[in-house]
Amino acid sequence: MEDTELHTVSFKLNGHVQVLQVAPRRSLTHVLDQECGMKSARVGCGQGDCGSCTVSVDGVPIRGCLLFAVQADGADIRTAEALADPAMLAAIRKAFKKHRAIQCGYCTPGFMILAEYILRNALPLDQAVQTLSANLCRCTGYSPIVSAVTELLALRAENGCGP
Amino acid sequence: MIGRSVDRLEDDDLLRANTRFVGSLAFEDMLHMHVVRSPYAHARLKTVIVDKAAMAPGVIAVWVGNDIRDLSPIGFRRVPDRDLLQYRQRLMALEELRYVGEPVAIVLATDPYLAEDAGRLVAIDAEILPPVLDCEPRPDSRSEPLLRGRNEIARIEKGYGDIEAAFAAADHKISISCQIARQTAVPLETRGAIAVPHAHAAGFDLYGAAKVPHANRQELAKILSLDIDSVVLREGHAGGGFGVRGELYPEDVLVAFAALRLGRPVKWIEDRSEHFLAINHSRDQMIHLDAAVSEGGVIAGLHARLATDQGAYLRTHEIKVSDLSCAFLPGPYRIPAYRATATVHLTNKTPCGTYRAPGRFEATFAMERMIDAIAAALALDPVEVRRRNLISAAEMPFERKIEATGKRVVYDSGDYRQTLETAIEAFDLPELRRAAEERRREGECVGIGVAMFVEKTDTALHETVRLELASDGKIEIVTGTSSLGQGMETALTQIAADGLGLPMDAFRLVRGQTDRIAQSGGTFASRTTLMAGSAIHEASRIFRQKLIEVSAALYGVTTGEVTVHGEGCCIDGRSLNLLQLRAALDTAAPDTQLVAEADFSSGAMACPYGVHIAQVKVDPDDLSVMVEKYHIAYEIGRAVNPDLVRAQLLGGAVQGIGGALMEEISFSADGQPLTISFAHYVTPRTVDVPAFDILVLEDWPSPTNPLGLKGAGEGGINAAGAAVAAAVEDAFGATIAPRRLPITPKSLFDLLARTDSAHTRASWPARQGSATEWDSHFRNAADDTSSFCRGINPAR
Amino acid sequence: MYPAPFLYHRPSGLHQALELLSRHKTDGVILAGGQSLVPRMNLRQETPKNVVDLNRIADLSTLAVVDDVLEIGAMVRHQSLCWDAEVSGLSLPSGFAQLLGRMAGAIGNLPIRLRGTIGGSLANASPKAQWALLSLLLDADIVIENAGGARCERYAEFLNRDGRTTLKPGDMITRVKIKVPSAHWRYGFAQLAPQQNRPTSAFALAAVTLQDACVRDCRIAVGACTPVPCRLQALEDWLSGRPASVDGGNDLADVAKAAVRQQAFDLEPYLEHLAAVAITRAVAQALGH
Ligand SMILES: Cc1cc2nc3c(=O)[nH]c(=O)nc-3n(C[C@H](O)[C@H](O)[C@H](O)COP(=O)(O)OP(=O)(O)OC[C@H]3O[C@@H](n4cnc5c(N)ncnc54)[C@H](O)[C@@H]3O)c2cc1C
Ligand code: FES
Ligand code: FES
């Protein structure tokens, strides 16, 4: 069987509507990367283990490698290039940079998506650490990432709302 | 600029996903390659049937080993022994399949999904043979050796001093057997390569390069019979390297071959399960040590026997890792007499290569376990035993009288004792120990482990860099070294900024483009900052001089009236930034090039070193081990950017904790790999990370280079296995001695069960080299078989 | 790591879905959360020709208590059961609600829990699935429908000892029904893994009621280290009637080990040990130690 059956899919990507023709077996990550030019859409394992592919779908972080792009029809998708709240995005970038939470940067978009979820939901620190454990990083040793998120949570608490 | 923890230049792009990871690159008319791999650990290959695959939709070509018979296997970067060349891996299998994952065929198609579809249609007709999965096939197993007689392919001997005399005169002989499981680096980005053929001449650009682009260019040109200048390697972003990425692998040559043959760009992206089969594995050593020791715990002689399970073939690193293990096993200790014998064995597993602190992670583990064994046997404080054996500052530079991969081992500088005491005081070891003991009394299973190590920063190859004023007024720093996430762009720019006295944003670093610079040794063994940094230091001196001369000529002033200043230079009181200067040059003397090239080489390796102190807590019931605290004191000579050094140490240590507690690649009895995903190959996550305390010391600048630099990449991982194992041992009040990594709950359970059941409990000492842990072949090889079963053997 | 091609179907109603499954009996598969199926499809361990996506069938995502029975729609996500907002409206006994949240929270990690479903988990029948352990212990009824009709199976019958379920081609789990336990029940759940947040190597679930400071009713199940989760009758018998202060120490561990051995799975000593540790912890928790 070939990919003869194409589906029309339309979703909102970082606030802009995209309409695409996709074969059912293409993963969301593949389509975001190859068709939509989202360089933050990355595969590290294709098995749900590593979280390199984590994107926000309808406001929650999911594994892009385990979602077929056809399934995203009608969804509101956000990638690390443009999180919903620009101020929060700027704050996350700043904190990641300050705490040396980036080395090779391959894992970074996935962690940014998790960080945004943690901040938006103001998770307590222990839950934040648990949530961050969803994703793998092989370079930083994590504690810089945890420090960055800890600081962001503290800032958020101080400001009473989003940083 | 040097010495400041400035922000990383790399980060803005990475945070904005403004990246060039090979997976997201695409070229017009590009084809995709899928590699069909051996499903068998060992088999005689009869035929590969490709007809169906060749006719599948989107398929442009299918090739098997026979189609590329003429292409030679990938060579070694160093040929220690021509005899070993016969064990190189062919690009694709011909007559024999030797490990699960060995390339058998490649499919080229218009789409990666279609390429994989067609790959499934390739049929492999083979006669399955029993695999060899141990260093020495056991007489009772079905295995038949890969090679006639035995599967040992190489033997490395190193040593100095009168070892026999040392043992004859020793008060005690202490023996231990250690093992380090097969592990690998698993960078988060898998490998990938895109070859883009040149339009009008034979040749291609290869994207996805890393680590050693220049060496790979040369080898690619050789295998594909091309002029070296027609092969261009291009590095973009790389998602972690750790030694495994960037070596030349069969797939790199295959994409290039296919692109040349088909005249179209060809892309290959490794998937994760493929990665676990195809990328270099590492570690997988057994190390048996006998030490001749005085009553006071001073080692008079050390006899090491190592066996490395090398996997199915020798790749670019041939038998180097075993060599490094032998060379660095004595670590920071004096050890007047030493003999090491390493044997390298071929098995039906993925071939091995280097992984962060290659040979040293293993050697340090064994050596430090030995020091702890001596302490236990003689009822001495493990720290005291270290003190008594450390090389003193007065002995520096210390000539080890052996070679590592053909270069003399000389420890360049340092005061090991001083660093040890600094660490003890800074981290308050007595208090750590007291607190742990108190918690143990309250029933917790908490322990502290100390380990020391000496690293090496490779200086074997020379390094060329060029500084060049570009048309946009930036000074380009052109280097062939490679960015794998370590922050080298930042560190090297700092050195250039420092050398020229210009701000960092005056520079742009160009790396990993073989058409931009003629030579580079590459990025490995923590060498980049030292080697490229030293060259930049020299180049910036030359550049500065040229800048002054050119400006003086341009404005008709004397060189004395020009200073390098602010954003550019100050000429006779007038400030001119580099862009203005470039513009002025372009008008007045358009042919003027402002270029400075420098080459750095160093006869001697730089040897950073340090101390790790781990605190672990073991759950007494389920035996899971949690590292609670981790301390590192690291002597780096001079830290270009202390934060980057800390980041390397921290990241390395967490990787080392993975190696100490979690990571193991295993195989079924018929040679099928059991570890083909992150679900099986367990690496650390946030919840596993201890609190860190890292001390970067700059007390002993290296005399081997003008800036006093030593490398940072491997000091975090080097002693992690040793420190964690010592801490686990301490947590159990030394009733067990973990000598195999990783220390999994199951391995602890087995160790404890053995200790509990055994009568040995009664006999002192509790810790001894257990013969059962050890592969039988060492027992046969041992001169004194009896010594293996007894921890202590008064030699007199 | 690319799945084989397939035809994608996205029914919007249950009836339509069952029709599709019936039509593609031999080569069709249900796609629920995709957190087990898609990894396998990515490895081509599974190559269905037709994929029926249940994600747009709203009826399958309901969570309700009907006549004292908790009915969980097959497409309810693991994470929903961790969220107070979704569970609190059901007025479940607090201990029970907490247990659901704790067990759901022990599954994989957040992105997995946000997609993975209880129906998918039960159909998938991994020995390491928390929902299997819960379903066994609480005698959950699995509601299975196909184009021909519906049936309801007790979990113990639904899952065979060889780890296979009674699901036939064309079958769909539509709901899980759990009789809401009375508020007297107290629970303990312990999950062991070599490292936190990793696939579990053993877990145990205990539920007890107490009377006069003694154990009255008691249910204990262990799993992950065994090929299928199992109830430990021998241990339940031993514990019943004992004072709630019963020492969680050696006796309990020994009896637990013996009870596990009785299941005749021939476990290696390490796994037996882990089973005993998990059971001891779960029981101690349930007894409030
Ligand atoms: C990294 C990772 C960690 C995980 N950790 C855990 C864990 O700790 N514990 C745990 O329990 N699980 C774990 N899982 C699995 C996860 O819980 C899955 O969500 C679950 O096993 C399957 O549910 P699903 O909805 O994703 O089903 P799918 O993956 O969509 O389907 C699984 C199988 O069930 C079938 N199926 C699905 N729904 C139905 C239905 N309603 N009726 C009949 N058949 C159906 C499908 O056809 C398929 O064969 C993990 C998964 C990943 C990737
Ligand atoms: S790529 Fe999706 S989890 Fe690894
Ligand atoms: S920074 Fe390299 S994997 Fe996280």
GROMACS .gro file of N, CA and C and ligand atoms in nm, chain A residues 47-49 66, chain C residues 29-40 46 54 74 78 106-109 112 115-121 123-124 128-131 167 171-174 191 199-200, ligand 1:
model
  191
   47GLN      N    1   0.968   0.695   2.045
   47GLN     CA    2   0.909   0.595   2.132
   47GLN      C    3   0.842   0.655   2.256
   48GLY      N    4   0.840   0.785   2.264
   48GLY     CA    5   0.778   0.847   2.382
   48GLY      C    6   0.870   0.858   2.501
   49ASP      N    7   0.995   0.815   2.486
   49ASP     CA    8   1.084   0.810   2.602
   49ASP      C    9   1.158   0.941   2.630
   66LEU      N   10   0.432   1.060   1.883
   66LEU     CA   11   0.330   0.957   1.902
   66LEU      C   12   0.192   1.006   1.860
  988VAL      N   13  -0.719  -0.177   1.357
  988VAL     CA   14  -0.677  -0.164   1.496
  988VAL      C   15  -0.734  -0.034   1.552
  989ILE      N   16  -0.760  -0.037   1.681
  989ILE     CA   17  -0.810   0.083   1.749
  989ILE      C   18  -0.692   0.171   1.786
  990LEU      N   19  -0.706   0.299   1.760
  990LEU     CA   20  -0.608   0.397   1.808
  990LEU      C   21  -0.675   0.477   1.920
  991ALA      N   22  -0.624   0.459   2.041
  991ALA     CA   23  -0.678   0.536   2.154
  991ALA      C   24  -0.578   0.648   2.183
  992GLY      N   25  -0.506   0.640   2.294
  992GLY     CA   26  -0.407   0.744   2.323
  992GLY      C   27  -0.283   0.733   2.237
  993GLY      N   28  -0.264   0.615   2.183
  993GLY     CA   29  -0.150   0.594   2.096
  993GLY      C   30  -0.017   0.580   2.167
  994GLN      N   31  -0.019   0.575   2.298
  994GLN     CA   32   0.108   0.578   2.371
  994GLN      C   33   0.172   0.439   2.382
  995SER      N   34   0.099   0.338   2.343
  995SER     CA   35   0.160   0.204   2.331
  995SER      C   36   0.157   0.158   2.186
  996LEU      N   37   0.047   0.188   2.120
  996LEU     CA   38   0.032   0.143   1.980
  996LEU      C   39   0.132   0.213   1.888
  997VAL      N   40   0.142   0.344   1.900
  997VAL     CA   41   0.225   0.417   1.803
  997VAL      C   42   0.374   0.382   1.818
  998PRO      N   43   0.426   0.369   1.941
  998PRO     CA   44   0.566   0.322   1.949
  998PRO      C   45   0.586   0.190   1.874
  999ARG      N   46   0.489   0.101   1.887
  999ARG     CA   47   0.504  -0.027   1.817
  999ARG      C   48   0.491  -0.009   1.666
 1005GLU      N   49   0.393  -0.350   1.466
 1005GLU     CA   50   0.254  -0.363   1.427
 1005GLU      C   51   0.235  -0.285   1.298
 1013LEU      N   52  -1.029   0.664   1.801
 1013LEU     CA   53  -1.145   0.686   1.889
 1013LEU      C   54  -1.147   0.826   1.951
 1033ALA      N   55  -1.374   0.449   2.819
 1033ALA     CA   56  -1.247   0.391   2.773
 1033ALA      C   57  -1.146   0.499   2.735
 1037HIS      N   58  -0.531   0.901   3.146
 1037HIS     CA   59  -0.473   0.873   3.279
 1037HIS      C   60  -0.473   1.000   3.363
 1065ALA      N   61   0.128   0.749   3.886
 1065ALA     CA   62   0.247   0.664   3.880
 1065ALA      C   63   0.275   0.614   3.738
 1066ILE      N   64   0.186   0.647   3.646
 1066ILE     CA   65   0.205   0.601   3.507
 1066ILE      C   66   0.301   0.693   3.432
 1067GLY      N   67   0.404   0.635   3.378
 1067GLY     CA   68   0.494   0.706   3.287
 1067GLY      C   69   0.528   0.847   3.330
 1068ASN      N   70   0.495   0.942   3.245
 1068ASN     CA   71   0.522   1.082   3.277
 1068ASN      C   72   0.409   1.168   3.221
 1071ILE      N   73   0.275   1.147   2.861
 1071ILE     CA   74   0.216   1.015   2.837
 1071ILE      C   75   0.078   1.008   2.901
 1074ARG      N   76  -0.219   1.175   2.723
 1074ARG     CA   77  -0.274   1.111   2.604
 1074ARG      C   78  -0.326   0.970   2.632
 1075GLY      N   79  -0.251   0.893   2.708
 1075GLY     CA   80  -0.284   0.753   2.730
 1075GLY      C   81  -0.419   0.738   2.798
 1076THR      N   82  -0.489   0.631   2.763
 1076THR     CA   83  -0.625   0.612   2.815
 1076THR      C   84  -0.635   0.484   2.897
 1077ILE      N   85  -0.738   0.480   2.979
 1077ILE     CA   86  -0.757   0.361   3.062
 1077ILE      C   87  -0.800   0.242   2.974
 1078GLY      N   88  -0.882   0.270   2.874
 1078GLY     CA   89  -0.924   0.161   2.785
 1078GLY      C   90  -0.806   0.103   2.710
 1079GLY      N   91  -0.720   0.192   2.662
 1079GLY     CA   92  -0.601   0.147   2.591
 1079GLY      C   93  -0.511   0.066   2.682
 1080SER      N   94  -0.499   0.111   2.803
 1080SER     CA   95  -0.413   0.041   2.897
 1080SER      C   96  -0.466  -0.100   2.925
 1082ALA      N   97  -0.670  -0.278   2.735
 1082ALA     CA   98  -0.662  -0.360   2.615
 1082ALA      C   99  -0.518  -0.404   2.591
 1083ASN      N  100  -0.428  -0.314   2.619
 1083ASN     CA  101  -0.287  -0.340   2.597
 1083ASN      C  102  -0.234  -0.447   2.693
 1087LYS      N  103   0.292  -0.440   3.351
 1087LYS     CA  104   0.336  -0.328   3.434
 1087LYS      C  105   0.230  -0.218   3.440
 1088ALA      N  106   0.111  -0.245   3.395
 1088ALA     CA  107   0.007  -0.142   3.392
 1088ALA      C  108  -0.063  -0.130   3.527
 1089GLN      N  109  -0.063  -0.009   3.577
 1089GLN     CA  110  -0.127   0.018   3.705
 1089GLN      C  111  -0.276  -0.014   3.701
 1090TRP      N  112  -0.341   0.016   3.586
 1090TRP     CA  113  -0.485  -0.006   3.579
 1090TRP      C  114  -0.520  -0.154   3.586
 1126LEU      N  115  -1.027  -1.007   2.435
 1126LEU     CA  116  -1.068  -0.922   2.323
 1126LEU      C  117  -1.050  -0.995   2.190
 1130ASP      N  118  -1.374  -0.613   1.864
 1130ASP     CA  119  -1.415  -0.574   2.000
 1130ASP      C  120  -1.358  -0.437   2.037
 1131MET      N  121  -1.436  -0.369   2.117
 1131MET     CA  122  -1.386  -0.244   2.172
 1131MET      C  123  -1.425  -0.236   2.320
 1132ILE      N  124  -1.328  -0.201   2.403
 1132ILE     CA  125  -1.363  -0.170   2.542
 1132ILE      C  126  -1.429  -0.033   2.539
 1133THR      N  127  -1.547  -0.022   2.597
 1133THR     CA  128  -1.611   0.109   2.597
 1133THR      C  129  -1.611   0.173   2.736
 1150GLN      N  130   0.502   0.118   4.459
 1150GLN     CA  131   0.560   0.088   4.327
 1150GLN      C  132   0.711   0.099   4.338
 1158PRO      N  133   1.004   0.249   3.423
 1158PRO     CA  134   0.914   0.135   3.424
 1158PRO      C  135   0.928   0.059   3.556
 1159THR      N  136   0.817   0.030   3.616
 1159THR     CA  137   0.821  -0.030   3.748
 1159THR      C  138   0.871  -0.174   3.742
 1249LIG     C1  139   0.739   0.646   2.795
 1249LIG     C2  140   0.616   0.568   2.831
 1249LIG     C3  141   0.597   0.529   2.963
 1249LIG     C4  142   0.485   0.457   2.999
 1249LIG     N1  143   0.471   0.420   3.128
 1249LIG     C5  144   0.362   0.348   3.165
 1249LIG     C6  145   0.341   0.307   3.299
 1249LIG     O1  146   0.423   0.335   3.386
 1249LIG     N2  147   0.231   0.238   3.329
 1249LIG     C7  148   0.138   0.206   3.234
 1249LIG     O2  149   0.039   0.144   3.266
 1249LIG     N3  150   0.155   0.241   3.106
 1249LIG     C8  151   0.264   0.312   3.071
 1249LIG     N4  152   0.278   0.349   2.939
 1249LIG     C9  153   0.174   0.309   2.842
 1249LIG    C10  154   0.058   0.408   2.845
 1249LIG     O3  155  -0.006   0.406   2.967
 1249LIG    C11  156  -0.041   0.379   2.737
 1249LIG     O4  157  -0.117   0.491   2.732
 1249LIG    C12  158  -0.132   0.262   2.754
 1249LIG     O5  159  -0.065   0.144   2.779
 1249LIG    C13  160  -0.217   0.240   2.630
 1249LIG     O6  161  -0.316   0.333   2.625
 1249LIG     P1  162  -0.341   0.417   2.498
 1249LIG     O7  163  -0.468   0.488   2.519
 1249LIG     O8  164  -0.225   0.499   2.470
 1249LIG     O9  165  -0.366   0.304   2.390
 1249LIG     P2  166  -0.311   0.284   2.243
 1249LIG    O10  167  -0.165   0.293   2.242
 1249LIG    O11  168  -0.385   0.369   2.150
 1249LIG    O12  169  -0.356   0.137   2.220
 1249LIG    C14  170  -0.294   0.028   2.285
 1249LIG    C15  171  -0.356  -0.102   2.238
 1249LIG    O13  172  -0.486  -0.116   2.288
 1249LIG    C16  173  -0.582  -0.120   2.185
 1249LIG     N5  174  -0.695  -0.041   2.229
 1249LIG    C17  175  -0.689   0.089   2.268
 1249LIG     N6  176  -0.808   0.128   2.312
 1249LIG    C18  177  -0.890   0.023   2.304
 1249LIG    C19  178  -1.026   0.001   2.336
 1249LIG     N7  179  -1.099   0.099   2.388
 1249LIG     N8  180  -1.077  -0.120   2.315
 1249LIG    C20  181  -1.004  -0.220   2.264
 1249LIG     N9  182  -0.875  -0.205   2.232
 1249LIG    C21  183  -0.819  -0.085   2.251
 1249LIG    C22  184  -0.512  -0.066   2.065
 1249LIG    O14  185  -0.564  -0.117   1.949
 1249LIG    C23  186  -0.371  -0.110   2.089
 1249LIG    O15  187  -0.355  -0.242   2.051
 1249LIG    C24  188   0.389   0.422   2.901
 1249LIG    C25  189   0.406   0.461   2.769
 1249LIG    C26  190   0.519   0.533   2.733
 1249LIG    C27  191   0.539   0.572   2.591
   0.00000   0.00000   0.00000
